[in-house]
Every structure is written in C-alpha cells, then in structure tokens.
Short mmCIF file of C-alpha atoms and ligand atoms in Angstrom, two decimals:
data_model
loop_
_atom_site.label_atom_id
_atom_site.label_comp_id
_atom_site.label_asym_id
_atom_site.label_seq_id
_atom_site.Cartn_x
_atom_site.Cartn_y
_atom_site.Cartn_z
CA MET A 177 23.13 146.49 115.13
CA THR A 178 26.57 145.05 115.40
CA THR A 179 28.25 142.31 113.57
CA THR A 180 30.29 139.62 115.18
CA PRO A 181 33.42 137.76 114.02
CA GLN A 182 31.16 134.76 114.57
CA ALA A 183 28.36 136.23 112.76
CA VAL A 184 30.63 137.06 109.32
CA ARG A 185 32.24 133.13 109.77
CA ARG A 186 28.59 131.60 109.77
CA ALA A 187 27.66 133.73 106.68
CA SER A 188 30.25 133.19 104.42
CA PRO A 189 30.07 130.09 102.14
CA ARG A 190 33.85 129.41 102.61
CA ALA A 191 33.37 129.51 106.36
CA ARG A 192 30.40 126.93 105.99
CA ARG A 193 32.00 124.12 103.68
CA THR A 194 33.18 121.31 106.16
CA VAL A 195 33.59 118.72 103.80
CA THR A 196 36.46 118.62 101.21
CA PRO A 197 35.09 117.96 97.83
CA PRO A 198 37.18 115.09 96.24
CA ASP A 199 40.12 116.70 93.97
CA PRO A 200 40.53 115.34 90.76
CA ALA A 201 44.17 116.04 90.50
CA ARG A 202 44.59 113.46 93.34
CA SER A 203 43.31 110.13 91.46
CA LEU A 204 45.99 111.19 88.53
CA LEU A 205 48.91 111.36 90.97
CA PRO A 206 51.28 108.21 91.46
CA ASP A 207 52.00 106.48 94.78
CA ALA A 208 54.57 108.81 96.45
CA GLU A 209 56.99 105.82 96.45
CA PRO A 210 57.82 103.57 92.94
CA VAL A 211 55.47 100.66 93.28
CA ARG A 212 58.16 97.51 94.44
CA LEU A 213 57.00 93.74 94.50
CA LEU A 214 60.55 92.27 94.97
CA ALA A 215 62.55 93.46 97.72
CA GLN A 216 66.38 94.36 96.28
CA ASP A 217 67.23 90.89 97.30
CA GLY A 218 64.92 88.81 95.46
CA MET A 219 62.12 88.26 98.53
CA PRO A 220 58.63 89.18 97.65
CA LEU A 221 57.14 92.20 99.53
CA PRO A 222 53.58 92.28 100.69
CA ALA A 223 50.81 91.63 97.81
CA ARG A 224 49.04 94.76 96.48
CA ALA A 225 45.67 94.13 95.23
CA ASP A 226 45.83 97.15 93.02
CA TYR A 227 49.11 95.34 91.46
CA PRO A 228 48.62 91.54 91.44
CA GLU A 229 51.45 89.43 90.54
CA PRO A 230 51.71 87.81 86.73
CA ALA A 231 51.00 84.19 86.70
CA ALA A 232 54.45 81.90 87.54
CA GLU A 233 54.75 81.05 84.07
CA VAL A 234 54.52 84.26 82.55
CA LEU A 235 57.63 85.39 85.04
CA HIS A 236 59.37 82.18 83.55
CA GLU A 237 59.20 83.88 80.68
CA LEU A 238 60.18 87.42 81.72
CA TYR A 239 63.27 85.47 83.34
CA ARG A 240 64.25 83.57 80.10
CA ARG A 241 63.91 86.88 77.83
CA MET A 242 65.82 88.81 80.02
CA VAL A 243 68.60 86.46 79.97
CA LEU A 244 68.86 86.45 76.00
CA GLY A 245 68.07 90.17 75.89
CA ARG A 246 70.91 90.65 78.12
CA ARG A 247 73.13 88.20 75.95
CA PHE A 248 72.15 90.05 73.11
CA ASP A 249 72.93 93.44 74.25
CA THR A 250 76.57 92.09 75.36
CA GLN A 251 77.16 90.76 71.76
CA ALA A 252 75.83 93.83 69.95
CA THR A 253 78.53 95.62 72.04
CA ALA A 254 81.08 93.45 70.92
CA LEU A 255 79.99 93.69 67.41
CA THR A 256 80.99 97.89 67.83
CA LYS A 257 84.52 96.14 68.66
CA GLN A 258 84.64 94.68 65.59
CA GLY A 259 83.84 97.20 63.21
CA ARG A 260 80.05 95.14 62.58
CA LEU A 261 78.27 97.63 63.99
CA ALA A 262 78.79 101.64 63.63
CA VAL A 263 77.42 102.50 67.19
CA TYR A 264 75.63 100.53 69.93
CA PRO A 265 73.33 102.07 72.67
CA SER A 266 73.52 99.36 75.35
CA SER A 267 70.60 98.99 77.65
CA ARG A 268 72.00 96.51 80.26
CA GLY A 269 70.74 97.25 83.82
CA GLN A 270 67.55 98.03 81.96
CA GLU A 271 66.14 94.38 80.94
CA ALA A 272 63.06 94.30 83.49
CA CYS A 273 61.86 97.41 81.84
CA GLN A 274 62.88 96.92 78.01
CA VAL A 275 61.31 93.07 78.50
CA GLY A 276 58.62 93.94 81.18
CA ALA A 277 57.00 96.45 79.28
CA VAL A 278 56.87 94.36 75.48
CA LEU A 279 55.24 91.42 77.57
CA ALA A 280 52.71 93.07 78.79
CA VAL A 281 51.06 94.82 75.01
CA ARG A 282 49.78 92.46 72.59
CA ASP A 283 51.04 91.17 69.23
CA THR A 284 48.42 93.42 67.84
CA ASP A 285 49.25 96.66 69.81
CA TRP A 286 51.91 99.39 68.32
CA VAL A 287 55.35 99.74 69.86
CA PHE A 288 57.02 102.73 69.18
CA PRO A 289 60.82 102.54 70.28
CA THR A 290 63.68 104.61 70.84
CA TYR A 291 67.69 103.89 69.68
CA ARG A 292 67.61 102.24 73.28
CA GLU A 293 65.22 99.62 72.77
CA SER A 294 66.98 97.35 70.76
CA MET A 295 66.79 94.53 73.73
CA ALA A 296 62.81 95.30 73.82
CA LEU A 297 62.66 94.36 69.84
CA VAL A 298 64.48 91.55 70.30
CA ALA A 299 62.15 90.43 73.15
CA ARG A 300 58.85 91.35 71.16
CA GLY A 301 60.08 88.45 68.51
CA ILE A 302 61.89 90.49 66.09
CA ASP A 303 64.95 89.14 64.15
CA PRO A 304 68.06 90.60 66.26
CA VAL A 305 70.08 90.94 62.81
CA GLU A 306 67.16 93.26 61.35
CA VAL A 307 67.17 95.03 64.81
CA LEU A 308 70.97 95.58 64.37
CA THR A 309 70.31 96.68 60.57
CA LEU A 310 70.08 100.20 61.05
CA LEU A 311 73.11 100.45 63.54
CA ARG A 312 75.34 98.98 61.11
CA GLY A 313 74.30 101.44 58.45
CA ASP A 314 72.71 99.30 55.87
CA TRP A 315 69.26 100.63 55.92
CA HIS A 316 66.92 102.88 57.70
CA CYS A 317 64.77 100.32 59.66
CA GLY A 318 65.63 96.73 59.16
CA TYR A 319 62.43 95.10 59.66
CA ASP A 320 59.02 95.83 58.39
CA PRO A 321 57.49 97.89 61.15
CA THR A 322 53.82 97.29 60.03
CA GLU A 323 54.28 93.60 59.95
CA VAL A 324 55.72 93.51 63.38
CA ARG A 325 53.84 96.54 64.78
CA THR A 326 56.55 98.34 65.59
CA ALA A 327 58.00 102.04 64.49
CA PRO A 328 61.61 102.59 63.43
CA GLN A 329 63.88 102.92 66.19
CA CYS A 330 63.90 106.90 67.08
CA THR A 331 66.94 109.03 67.19
CA PRO A 332 65.20 112.71 67.28
CA LEU A 333 64.12 112.88 71.26
CA ALA A 334 60.47 112.15 71.68
CA THR A 335 59.03 112.62 68.25
CA GLN A 336 57.79 109.04 68.71
CA CYS A 337 55.35 110.50 71.25
CA VAL A 338 53.47 112.47 68.69
CA HIS A 339 53.56 109.32 66.46
CA ALA A 340 52.33 106.99 69.31
CA ALA A 341 49.37 109.35 69.66
CA GLY A 342 48.67 109.76 66.16
CA LEU A 343 48.57 105.93 65.41
CA ALA A 344 46.53 105.39 68.69
CA HIS A 345 44.06 108.12 67.71
CA GLY A 346 43.73 106.50 64.29
CA GLU A 347 43.03 103.21 65.64
CA ALA A 348 40.48 104.09 68.19
CA TYR A 349 38.73 106.16 65.62
CA GLN A 350 38.44 102.91 63.43
CA GLY A 351 36.98 101.10 66.65
CA ARG A 352 39.96 98.71 67.14
CA ASP A 353 41.22 98.46 70.98
CA THR A 354 44.91 98.67 69.63
CA VAL A 355 47.20 100.47 72.31
CA ALA A 356 50.29 102.21 71.55
CA LEU A 357 53.32 102.01 73.91
CA ALA A 358 55.69 104.62 73.70
CA PHE A 359 59.02 104.25 75.14
CA ILE A 360 60.91 107.42 76.18
CA GLY A 361 63.94 108.75 78.33
CA ASP A 362 64.29 110.92 80.89
CA GLY A 363 66.24 113.18 79.21
CA ALA A 364 63.70 113.20 76.35
CA THR A 365 60.68 114.13 78.44
CA SER A 366 61.80 117.79 78.32
CA GLU A 367 61.65 118.05 74.87
CA GLY A 368 58.60 119.71 73.04
CA ASP A 369 57.20 116.53 71.79
CA PHE A 370 56.85 114.99 74.38
CA HIS A 371 54.62 117.61 75.75
CA GLU A 372 52.65 117.57 72.50
CA GLY A 373 52.14 113.78 72.17
CA VAL A 374 50.91 113.63 76.05
CA ASN A 375 48.98 116.68 75.85
CA PHE A 376 47.17 115.71 72.29
CA ALA A 377 46.63 111.80 73.51
CA ALA A 378 44.96 113.12 76.92
CA VAL A 379 42.73 115.53 74.97
CA PHE A 380 41.32 112.72 72.18
CA LYS A 381 41.95 109.99 74.69
CA ALA A 382 44.00 108.35 72.65
CA PRO A 383 44.89 104.46 74.14
CA VAL A 384 48.71 105.58 74.32
CA VAL A 385 51.11 104.30 77.64
CA TYR A 386 53.99 106.49 77.91
CA PHE A 387 56.76 104.55 79.36
CA VAL A 388 59.91 106.67 80.85
CA GLN A 389 62.84 104.67 81.72
CA ASN A 390 64.80 106.75 84.34
CA ASN A 391 68.23 105.86 83.72
CA LYS A 392 69.36 108.74 85.47
CA TYR A 393 71.52 110.23 82.48
CA ALA A 394 70.57 111.73 79.05
CA ILE A 395 74.50 111.28 77.59
CA SER A 396 75.87 113.16 80.48
CA VAL A 397 73.52 115.24 82.12
CA PRO A 398 72.05 113.90 85.25
CA LEU A 399 68.35 114.03 86.12
CA SER A 400 68.84 116.86 88.62
CA ARG A 401 69.59 119.36 85.34
CA GLN A 402 66.67 118.20 83.62
CA THR A 403 63.85 118.60 85.91
CA ALA A 404 62.48 120.33 89.22
CA ALA A 405 59.54 118.20 89.01
CA PRO A 406 59.60 115.59 92.45
CA SER A 407 59.59 112.45 89.91
CA LEU A 408 58.94 112.35 85.99
CA ALA A 409 55.45 110.75 86.45
CA TYR A 410 54.56 114.10 88.41
CA LYS A 411 54.25 115.42 84.72
CA GLY A 412 51.17 113.55 84.20
CA VAL A 413 48.97 115.47 86.36
CA GLY A 414 49.35 118.75 84.36
CA TYR A 415 47.67 116.89 81.40
CA GLY A 416 44.93 115.29 83.23
CA VAL A 417 46.82 111.89 82.57
CA PRO A 418 47.28 109.40 85.14
CA SER A 419 50.58 108.14 86.33
CA GLU A 420 52.69 105.47 88.42
CA GLN A 421 56.03 105.30 89.42
CA VAL A 422 57.51 102.04 89.56
CA ASP A 423 60.93 100.35 90.82
CA GLY A 424 62.36 99.69 87.20
CA ASN A 425 64.71 97.30 88.69
CA ASP A 426 61.92 94.67 89.80
CA PRO A 427 60.96 92.91 86.67
CA VAL A 428 57.73 91.72 88.07
CA ALA A 429 56.63 95.31 89.62
CA VAL A 430 57.44 96.47 86.17
CA LEU A 431 55.23 94.04 84.32
CA ALA A 432 52.54 94.25 86.82
CA VAL A 433 52.15 98.05 86.42
CA LEU A 434 52.36 98.29 82.57
CA THR A 435 49.50 95.50 82.81
CA ARG A 436 47.44 97.85 84.58
CA ALA A 437 48.48 100.96 82.46
CA VAL A 438 47.79 98.59 79.57
CA ALA A 439 44.36 98.07 80.61
CA HIS A 440 43.20 101.30 81.41
CA ALA A 441 44.30 102.62 77.84
CA ARG A 442 43.01 99.68 76.28
CA ALA A 443 39.34 100.31 78.15
CA GLY A 444 39.37 103.54 76.50
CA LYS A 445 40.25 105.90 79.78
CA GLY A 446 42.69 107.40 77.70
CA PRO A 447 46.61 107.63 78.21
CA PHE A 448 48.48 106.59 81.24
CA LEU A 449 52.29 107.67 81.78
CA VAL A 450 54.83 105.04 84.07
CA GLU A 451 58.18 106.08 85.18
CA ALA A 452 60.45 103.58 85.82
CA HIS A 453 63.32 104.34 88.40
CA THR A 454 66.52 102.56 86.60
CA TYR A 455 70.09 102.95 85.55
CA ARG A 456 72.05 102.80 82.68
CA MET A 457 74.96 100.37 83.45
CA GLU A 458 77.01 100.83 80.37
CA PRO A 459 77.97 104.31 78.88
CA HIS A 460 75.76 106.18 76.48
CA THR A 461 76.89 104.33 73.63
CA ASN A 462 80.04 102.46 72.88
CA ALA A 463 81.48 105.58 71.63
CA ASP A 464 80.88 107.78 75.02
CA ASP A 465 83.20 107.64 78.29
CA ALA A 466 80.98 107.65 81.31
CA SER A 467 83.70 107.79 83.48
CA ARG A 468 83.91 111.31 82.66
CA TYR A 469 80.80 112.33 84.79
CA ARG A 470 79.89 109.76 86.95
CA ASP A 471 81.48 107.64 89.72
CA GLY A 472 82.30 104.24 89.68
CA ALA A 473 80.73 103.83 93.30
CA GLU A 474 77.59 105.05 91.53
CA VAL A 475 77.50 102.46 89.33
CA ASP A 476 78.59 99.76 91.64
CA ALA A 477 75.60 100.57 93.49
CA TRP A 478 73.03 99.97 91.16
CA ARG A 479 74.98 96.62 90.06
CA ASP A 480 73.77 95.36 93.61
CA ARG A 481 70.14 95.90 92.20
CA ASP A 482 70.53 93.73 89.11
CA PRO A 483 67.40 92.69 87.74
CA ILE A 484 68.14 89.42 86.48
CA ALA A 485 69.13 88.24 89.70
CA ARG A 486 66.35 89.73 91.91
CA LEU A 487 64.16 87.58 89.46
CA GLU A 488 66.29 84.47 89.88
CA THR A 489 66.43 84.72 93.42
CA TYR A 490 62.57 85.09 93.50
CA LEU A 491 61.86 82.12 91.06
CA ARG A 492 64.08 79.83 92.69
CA ALA A 493 62.41 80.69 95.97
CA ARG A 494 59.10 80.06 94.64
CA GLY A 495 60.10 77.05 92.72
CA VAL A 496 59.72 78.33 89.38
CA LEU A 497 63.38 77.99 88.24
CA ASP A 498 65.72 75.56 89.29
CA ASP A 499 69.52 74.74 88.59
CA ALA A 500 68.68 72.90 85.08
CA ALA A 501 66.54 75.63 83.92
CA VAL A 502 68.69 78.19 84.69
CA ALA A 503 71.56 76.38 83.00
CA GLU A 504 69.06 75.48 79.90
CA ILE A 505 68.46 79.25 79.49
CA ALA A 506 71.82 80.10 79.66
CA GLU A 507 72.82 77.36 76.75
CA GLN A 508 69.87 79.01 74.74
CA ALA A 509 71.29 82.64 75.03
CA GLU A 510 74.81 81.23 73.94
CA ALA A 511 73.12 79.81 71.11
CA TYR A 512 71.24 82.85 70.25
CA ALA A 513 74.22 85.25 70.37
CA ALA A 514 76.39 82.38 68.05
CA ASP A 515 73.77 82.48 65.60
CA LEU A 516 73.39 86.53 65.22
CA ARG A 517 77.77 86.74 65.67
CA THR A 518 77.68 84.38 61.91
CA ARG A 519 74.60 86.16 60.76
CA MET A 520 76.35 89.62 61.33
CA ASN A 521 79.84 88.53 59.98
CA ALA A 522 78.23 88.00 56.57
CA GLN A 523 78.92 91.17 54.23
CA PRO A 524 75.39 91.77 52.84
CA ALA A 525 75.73 93.55 49.59
CA VAL A 526 73.76 96.72 50.05
CA ASP A 527 73.47 99.02 46.81
CA PRO A 528 74.30 102.69 47.80
CA LEU A 529 71.08 104.04 45.49
CA SER A 530 68.69 102.08 47.90
CA LEU A 531 69.68 105.14 50.87
CA PHE A 532 67.39 107.24 48.62
CA ASP A 533 64.26 104.88 48.24
CA HIS A 534 61.61 105.31 50.95
CA VAL A 535 62.32 109.02 52.44
CA TYR A 536 59.45 110.47 50.93
CA ALA A 537 56.19 108.48 48.93
CA GLU A 538 57.11 110.99 46.34
CA PRO A 539 60.94 111.80 45.88
CA THR A 540 61.52 115.70 45.94
CA PRO A 541 63.69 117.22 43.29
CA GLN A 542 66.85 117.39 45.97
CA LEU A 543 66.43 114.06 46.46
CA ILE A 544 66.28 112.84 42.94
CA GLU A 545 69.32 115.53 42.31
CA GLN A 546 71.42 113.95 45.03
CA ARG A 547 70.40 110.46 43.87
CA GLU A 548 71.76 111.43 40.58
CA GLN A 549 74.86 112.65 41.67
CA VAL A 550 75.76 109.20 43.53
CA ARG A 551 74.59 107.30 41.12
CA ALA A 552 77.37 109.13 38.74
CA GLU A 553 80.35 108.85 41.28
CA LEU A 554 79.66 105.42 41.81
CA ALA A 555 79.63 104.80 37.71
CA ALA A 556 82.76 107.22 37.43
CA ALA A 557 84.55 104.89 40.40
CA ARG A 558 83.62 101.64 38.66
CA ALA A 559 84.98 102.85 35.52
CA GLU A 560 88.49 103.84 37.03
CA GLU A 561 88.32 100.31 38.76
CA GLY A 562 88.01 99.12 35.10
CA ASP A 563 90.84 100.79 33.74
CA ALA A 564 93.25 100.00 36.68
C1 TPP B 93 65.96 116.45 69.53
C2 TPP B 93 67.03 115.78 69.95
N1 TPP B 93 68.59 116.30 70.55
C3 TPP B 93 69.54 116.10 70.91
C4 TPP B 93 69.74 114.64 70.63
C5 TPP B 93 71.26 113.85 70.86
N2 TPP B 93 70.85 113.06 71.86
C6 TPP B 93 70.52 111.95 71.60
S1 TPP B 93 70.48 110.62 72.65
C7 TPP B 93 70.21 112.13 74.14
C8 TPP B 93 69.94 111.77 75.48
C9 TPP B 93 68.74 111.20 75.89
O1 TPP B 93 68.30 110.85 77.14
P1 TPP B 93 67.29 110.28 77.44
O2 TPP B 93 66.17 110.61 77.10
O3 TPP B 93 67.78 110.14 79.04
O4 TPP B 93 67.37 108.64 76.96
P2 TPP B 93 68.34 107.61 77.26
O5 TPP B 93 69.76 107.87 76.34
O6 TPP B 93 69.39 107.78 78.63
O7 TPP B 93 68.06 106.27 77.13
C10 TPP B 93 70.37 113.55 73.49
C11 TPP B 93 70.78 114.66 73.43
C12 TPP B 93 68.57 113.95 69.62
N3 TPP B 93 69.19 112.84 69.21
N4 TPP B 93 67.44 114.34 69.59
MG1 MG B 94 67.99 108.48 80.46
#
C-alpha cells in the first residue's frame, strides 16, 4: 500500500486542527496603541466601553489637583534655589500621571512612591511641608507612613516594587481588600527588584498596580538604551500579568485606565501593569543639565501636549469649567504656594542625633558607636563655643 501526502496530512493531528485554541498570552497583552480618550487639542475621542469616562465632578477635582500640583512643583524648585531644599526632582509635565493615579485609589489603599512622586503625595492630601522634609535633609521621612498609608519615597530604584508586593500579599492574607499602587520609572524597570516584585505579586496574586511612568529618560539615559521590548507594558506577559498602555498626558485616560487596573487588583485577580507614555519637562533634578543629552525641539514638542491645558480645554467645552472656576483654582494654588513658602522658611530645630533613631528597631553596635561619636563631636563644639 502506498501512502499519499494527503493521507499523511489527514493522519497528522497537527493537520487536523483547524481552530486555533485561545492563546492565554493574548489576553495579557496591552492594546497596540496607548489608550487615549482626549485628543491632543483637548477634544474628546470616541468613547470606549472598556474605559468609561469618570464623572464630571471627579474630572473637575482632577483638574484642580493638577493645577495645585504644578504650583507646588514650581514652588519646590524655587526652594532649591533659595537653599531651602537640598535637591528636588520635578514632575512637571507628568501631572496627569501623578494626580490621576492617586485619585484612582482609596485612602485605605497603600501608595508606594519614588523620589519623583512629591506631587502625587500632595495630591493624596499629605501636608506639603511633610512631603519636603526628606529633601530638606531634616528627617528620613516627614510624614507618618502608616497614618497616610503611603510608604516613604524610595530613592533606591525599584525597591518599592518588592515592598508593595509584600504589603499587598499581607493585606489579602488577612482578608482585607487593600490595593497597593507602586509607582516606578522607565529606567527602574531594568532593575532586579522590578522583576522580583512583579513576579512575586503574579505568583501569589497580590493586589498591586504597578504604574510605570515612562518619561523617556533615566537621568541622561534614553529609553532606547533601556529596553528592547516593544513597550514597557509588554513586560507583563512574561510574568502572567495583564497590562495596558495609556497616553500619560491625557488625564481622563490615565484616571480611567488606573481605575480599571485598581478594580482588577481589588477583585482578587492579581497584579496589573500600566505603562503611561509621558515626558519629564524639567531636568532630572535641579542639579542636572538636561541640555547636555536632549535637544530643545524634543522638549517643545512635548510642551504642546500639556496635560493641564488639555483637560482645561475639554472641561470648558463640556461646561464643567468656566473663567470664574479657573481663576478661583489659580487663586487657591497661589495661596497654597504662599503657605508652603512661609512654612518652609521657618528654621526648624532638628536634633542631629535623631538621625540615628528608627534606622533599626534594635540599633546595631556600629550605629551606637557612630551615634556616640556624633554626640561627642557636638559636645566638643558646644564647649568650644562656650570658651569663645
Ligand atoms: C539601585 C539604584 N541605582 C541607581 C540609582 C541612581 N539613579 C537615581 S534616579 C536614576 C534614574 C531613574 O530613572 P527612571 O526609573 O526612568 O525614573 P525617573 O527619574 O525618570 O522618574 C538613577 C539611575 C539609584 N537611585 N538606585
Ligand atoms: Mg524615567
């Protein structure tokens, strides 16, 4: 008996399969394009059933907090020039991300910020002076993290990803529906702690939203030198984590996407990864000269995508904002900045020895020795002053 090629194909299970089975990886992938609900000029784009637009009063509040946030940011940069702050990393241009993300979580949820998120913290309602205490060099963290359910701002890149996974897992383990929102920059997604945090959260279905603000730079290193992935959101599939990309300068889209991601985590479905495409308008910090690694035309192109102007145009067109409301919010922002200036100009008396408090629950022998050394130096300096 001869076997024809057709007979071989008929007998082969591969050849018989006509329907492609559902690919579990596909459901985890982000849309190919970032979600966008407002065009660059502030005009609405077609509504999306999967990302319903937040209520008008929520958008009004989003706008108000973005305006206050930007004013806070400008004031903080000015305080570096006056020597009141040691350093300040501005998030100008990232207002939609900073404010949209914190509006998507509850006060009872936990936020894990980086050094970039001072604006997000004031938008969460934390006292701006307490937020800036770390950058003034007075204290490790100016607010009480447990009271405001916000971890200290992390400078070691990506470590907050692990902390967020642990806290979220612990909360779920104890039967609470707390969600942890972890901010992270584009550059920090190359760190091992990002991998460990997202992987742990995925395996244990910890309710964490990992929110990557892709502002295109890690100090001077551009995104092209950071990753070969089609977009940072695509990293989710490797961990079994669903993800989405969003236009990070579209405040309405950021809030809508984050709201859905938070609902996913709260429903016990595990972590969610969101990548926001945005831009850092200012240098990395006041100590950086960004003109050495990027050109002005690039910055100007992003100036045209200003998130505050975009939301204002939209809300005016919808009748949610008018001249009077815009002026009233601008006035609130000025008063907020004036109060911040006055309080930051007060010279708080800080005990240098307090530097050693709260480093460990039980201080190590080295820490005790160092504390004693500083105490002796201070006592000697005081004695010298007394002699003089
Ligand atoms: C583990 C670690 N390595 C290096 C640094 C130095 N460092 C501070 S900020 C930064 C860039 C991070 O860029 P990105 O994650 O994109 O956040 P962005 O500053 O743009 O918000 C680097 C390399 C650090 N703080 N921690
Ligand atoms: Mg960055």
